[in-house]
Coordinates of C-alpha atoms in Angstrom, one line a residue:
D1 CA 78.4 -146.1 17.4
L2 CA 79.3 -143.9 20.4
Y3 CA 83.0 -144.8 20.5
R4 CA 85.6 -145.9 18.0
A5 CA 89.0 -147.4 18.8
G6 CA 91.7 -144.7 18.9
E7 CA 89.3 -141.8 19.6
R8 CA 89.7 -139.8 22.8
W9 CA 86.1 -138.8 23.3
Y10 CA 82.7 -140.5 23.3
R11 CA 80.4 -139.0 20.7
D12 CA 77.4 -138.5 23.0
M13 CA 79.4 -136.4 25.5
L14 CA 79.8 -132.6 25.5
P15 CA 83.1 -131.5 24.0
P16 CA 85.9 -130.8 26.5
G17 CA 85.9 -127.4 28.0
F18 CA 85.1 -125.2 30.9
N19 CA 82.4 -122.5 31.5
G20 CA 81.5 -122.4 27.8
A21 CA 85.1 -122.3 26.5
M22 CA 86.4 -125.2 24.5
V23 CA 89.9 -126.7 24.9
P24 CA 91.9 -125.2 22.0
A25 CA 93.1 -127.7 19.4
A26 CA 96.7 -126.7 20.2
D27 CA 96.1 -127.7 23.8
S28 CA 94.1 -130.9 23.2
D29 CA 97.0 -133.1 24.3
D30 CA 97.4 -131.2 27.5
G31 CA 93.8 -130.5 28.4
I32 CA 94.4 -130.8 32.2
A33 CA 96.9 -127.9 32.2
W34 CA 94.5 -125.8 30.1
L35 CA 91.6 -126.6 32.6
G36 CA 93.8 -125.7 35.6
Q37 CA 94.5 -122.3 34.0
A38 CA 90.9 -121.7 33.1
I39 CA 89.7 -122.6 36.6
A40 CA 92.3 -120.3 38.2
Q41 CA 91.3 -117.4 36.0
D42 CA 87.6 -117.8 37.0
P43 CA 86.8 -115.3 39.8
R44 CA 84.9 -117.9 41.6
F45 CA 88.1 -119.9 42.2
A46 CA 89.6 -117.2 44.5
R47 CA 86.3 -116.8 46.3
G48 CA 85.9 -120.5 46.7
A49 CA 89.5 -120.8 48.2
V50 CA 88.7 -118.1 50.7
E51 CA 85.4 -119.8 51.8
F52 CA 87.2 -123.2 51.9
W53 CA 90.0 -122.0 54.2
Y54 CA 87.6 -119.8 56.2
K55 CA 85.7 -123.0 57.1
G56 CA 88.9 -124.9 57.8
I57 CA 90.3 -122.2 60.1
F58 CA 87.1 -121.1 61.9
G59 CA 85.4 -124.4 62.0
R60 CA 82.1 -123.0 60.6
A61 CA 80.7 -122.3 57.2
A62 CA 80.4 -118.8 55.8
L63 CA 77.1 -117.0 56.5
A64 CA 74.3 -117.7 54.1
R65 CA 72.5 -114.8 52.6
P66 CA 69.1 -114.3 54.4
T67 CA 66.2 -114.8 52.0
D68 CA 63.1 -114.0 54.0
P69 CA 62.6 -110.3 54.6
S70 CA 59.6 -111.0 56.8
Q71 CA 61.8 -112.5 59.5
G72 CA 62.4 -110.2 62.5
D73 CA 66.2 -110.5 62.3
Y74 CA 66.4 -110.1 58.6
G75 CA 68.1 -106.7 58.7
P76 CA 70.9 -107.7 61.1
R77 CA 71.5 -111.0 59.3
L78 CA 71.7 -109.2 56.0
A79 CA 74.2 -106.7 57.5
A80 CA 76.3 -109.6 58.9
Y81 CA 76.2 -111.3 55.5
A82 CA 77.1 -108.1 53.6
A83 CA 80.1 -107.4 55.9
Q84 CA 81.4 -110.9 55.6
D85 CA 80.9 -110.9 51.9
E86 CA 82.8 -107.7 51.6
A87 CA 85.7 -109.1 53.6
F88 CA 85.7 -112.3 51.5
H89 CA 85.8 -110.3 48.3
A90 CA 88.7 -108.2 49.5
I91 CA 90.7 -111.3 50.5
A92 CA 89.8 -113.1 47.3
D93 CA 90.9 -110.1 45.2
A94 CA 94.2 -109.9 47.0
F95 CA 94.7 -113.6 46.7
A96 CA 94.1 -113.6 42.9
A97 CA 96.2 -110.4 42.4
G98 CA 99.2 -111.7 44.4
T99 CA 99.0 -108.9 46.9
A100 CA 97.7 -111.0 49.8
G101 CA 99.7 -111.6 53.0
T102 CA 103.2 -110.2 53.6
A103 CA 105.4 -112.3 51.3
R104 CA 103.9 -110.9 48.0
T105 CA 105.1 -114.0 46.2
G106 CA 102.6 -113.8 43.3
P107 CA 99.0 -114.8 42.8
F108 CA 97.3 -117.8 44.4
N109 CA 99.9 -118.3 47.2
L110 CA 98.2 -120.3 50.0
K111 CA 100.5 -118.9 52.8
D112 CA 99.6 -115.4 51.7
L113 CA 95.9 -116.2 51.7
L114 CA 96.1 -117.6 55.3
V115 CA 97.9 -114.5 56.4
E116 CA 95.3 -112.3 54.8
I117 CA 92.5 -114.2 56.6
A118 CA 94.4 -113.9 59.9
V119 CA 94.8 -110.2 59.6
S120 CA 91.2 -109.6 58.5
P121 CA 88.5 -108.4 60.8
L122 CA 86.9 -111.8 60.4
F123 CA 89.7 -113.3 62.5
R124 CA 90.7 -110.4 64.8
V125 CA 87.4 -109.3 66.3
D126 CA 87.4 -110.3 69.9
A127 CA 85.0 -107.9 71.6
A128 CA 82.5 -105.2 70.9
D129 CA 81.0 -102.6 73.1
E130 CA 77.2 -102.3 73.7
I131 CA 76.1 -105.7 72.5
D132 CA 72.4 -106.0 72.1
A133 CA 70.5 -108.8 70.3
T134 CA 70.7 -107.0 67.0
R135 CA 74.4 -106.3 67.3
E136 CA 75.1 -109.8 68.3
I137 CA 73.4 -111.1 65.1
E138 CA 75.4 -108.6 63.0
L139 CA 78.7 -109.8 64.5
E140 CA 77.9 -113.5 64.2
G141 CA 80.4 -114.2 61.5
F142 CA 83.3 -112.3 63.0
G143 CA 86.0 -113.4 65.5
M144 CA 86.4 -116.8 67.0
S145 CA 85.0 -118.4 70.1
R146 CA 88.3 -120.1 70.7
L147 CA 91.6 -119.4 69.0
L148 CA 93.7 -122.3 67.9
T149 CA 97.2 -122.6 69.4
P150 CA 100.1 -122.5 66.8
E151 CA 100.5 -126.3 67.2
Q152 CA 96.8 -126.9 66.6
L153 CA 96.8 -124.6 63.5
N154 CA 99.9 -126.3 62.2
R155 CA 98.3 -129.8 62.6
K156 CA 95.1 -128.6 60.9
F157 CA 97.2 -127.1 58.0
E158 CA 99.2 -130.3 57.7
S159 CA 96.2 -132.6 57.8
T160 CA 94.3 -130.5 55.2
T161 CA 97.2 -129.9 52.8
G162 CA 99.5 -132.8 53.5
T163 CA 102.4 -130.2 53.7
V164 CA 104.5 -129.5 56.7
C165 CA 104.8 -125.8 57.4
G166 CA 108.1 -125.1 59.0
R167 CA 110.2 -127.7 60.8
R168 CA 109.3 -130.7 62.8
W169 CA 111.1 -130.9 66.1
D170 CA 110.1 -134.5 66.9

């Protein structure tokens, strides 16, 4: 018998938990809140948030780590990936620590994360001297081909989060 009336869990399912940790008995009635805390404490959460918003702002996915060293452009692609990865780690660390952006309002503040992305080299790079094919590959994940206007960025933010940032004048 896999389920009995009044029970909260099927017998053939794994026990409730996250990443090897079980929901404590004291929190069993509020497992969702426990899960939210557990996910937020996982370092992959902050990194995932950075990658999610990077794609939303820039309109392109983060660079993938090159895997074939025999490719002619492996070195420049690895350098580009490493530079982007370093920037993502710095942004994610600031986001999780509550030191991102300018408001310093505490950890996991979305507005601070967006400010941190906007002031990062990923966003600000607009030109580089002496571009050859190798350097062009290395700079692939930096800058934007076309910046969004404030109105476009606000519409993108509102459509993604469902939250209005600032006032509506219409």
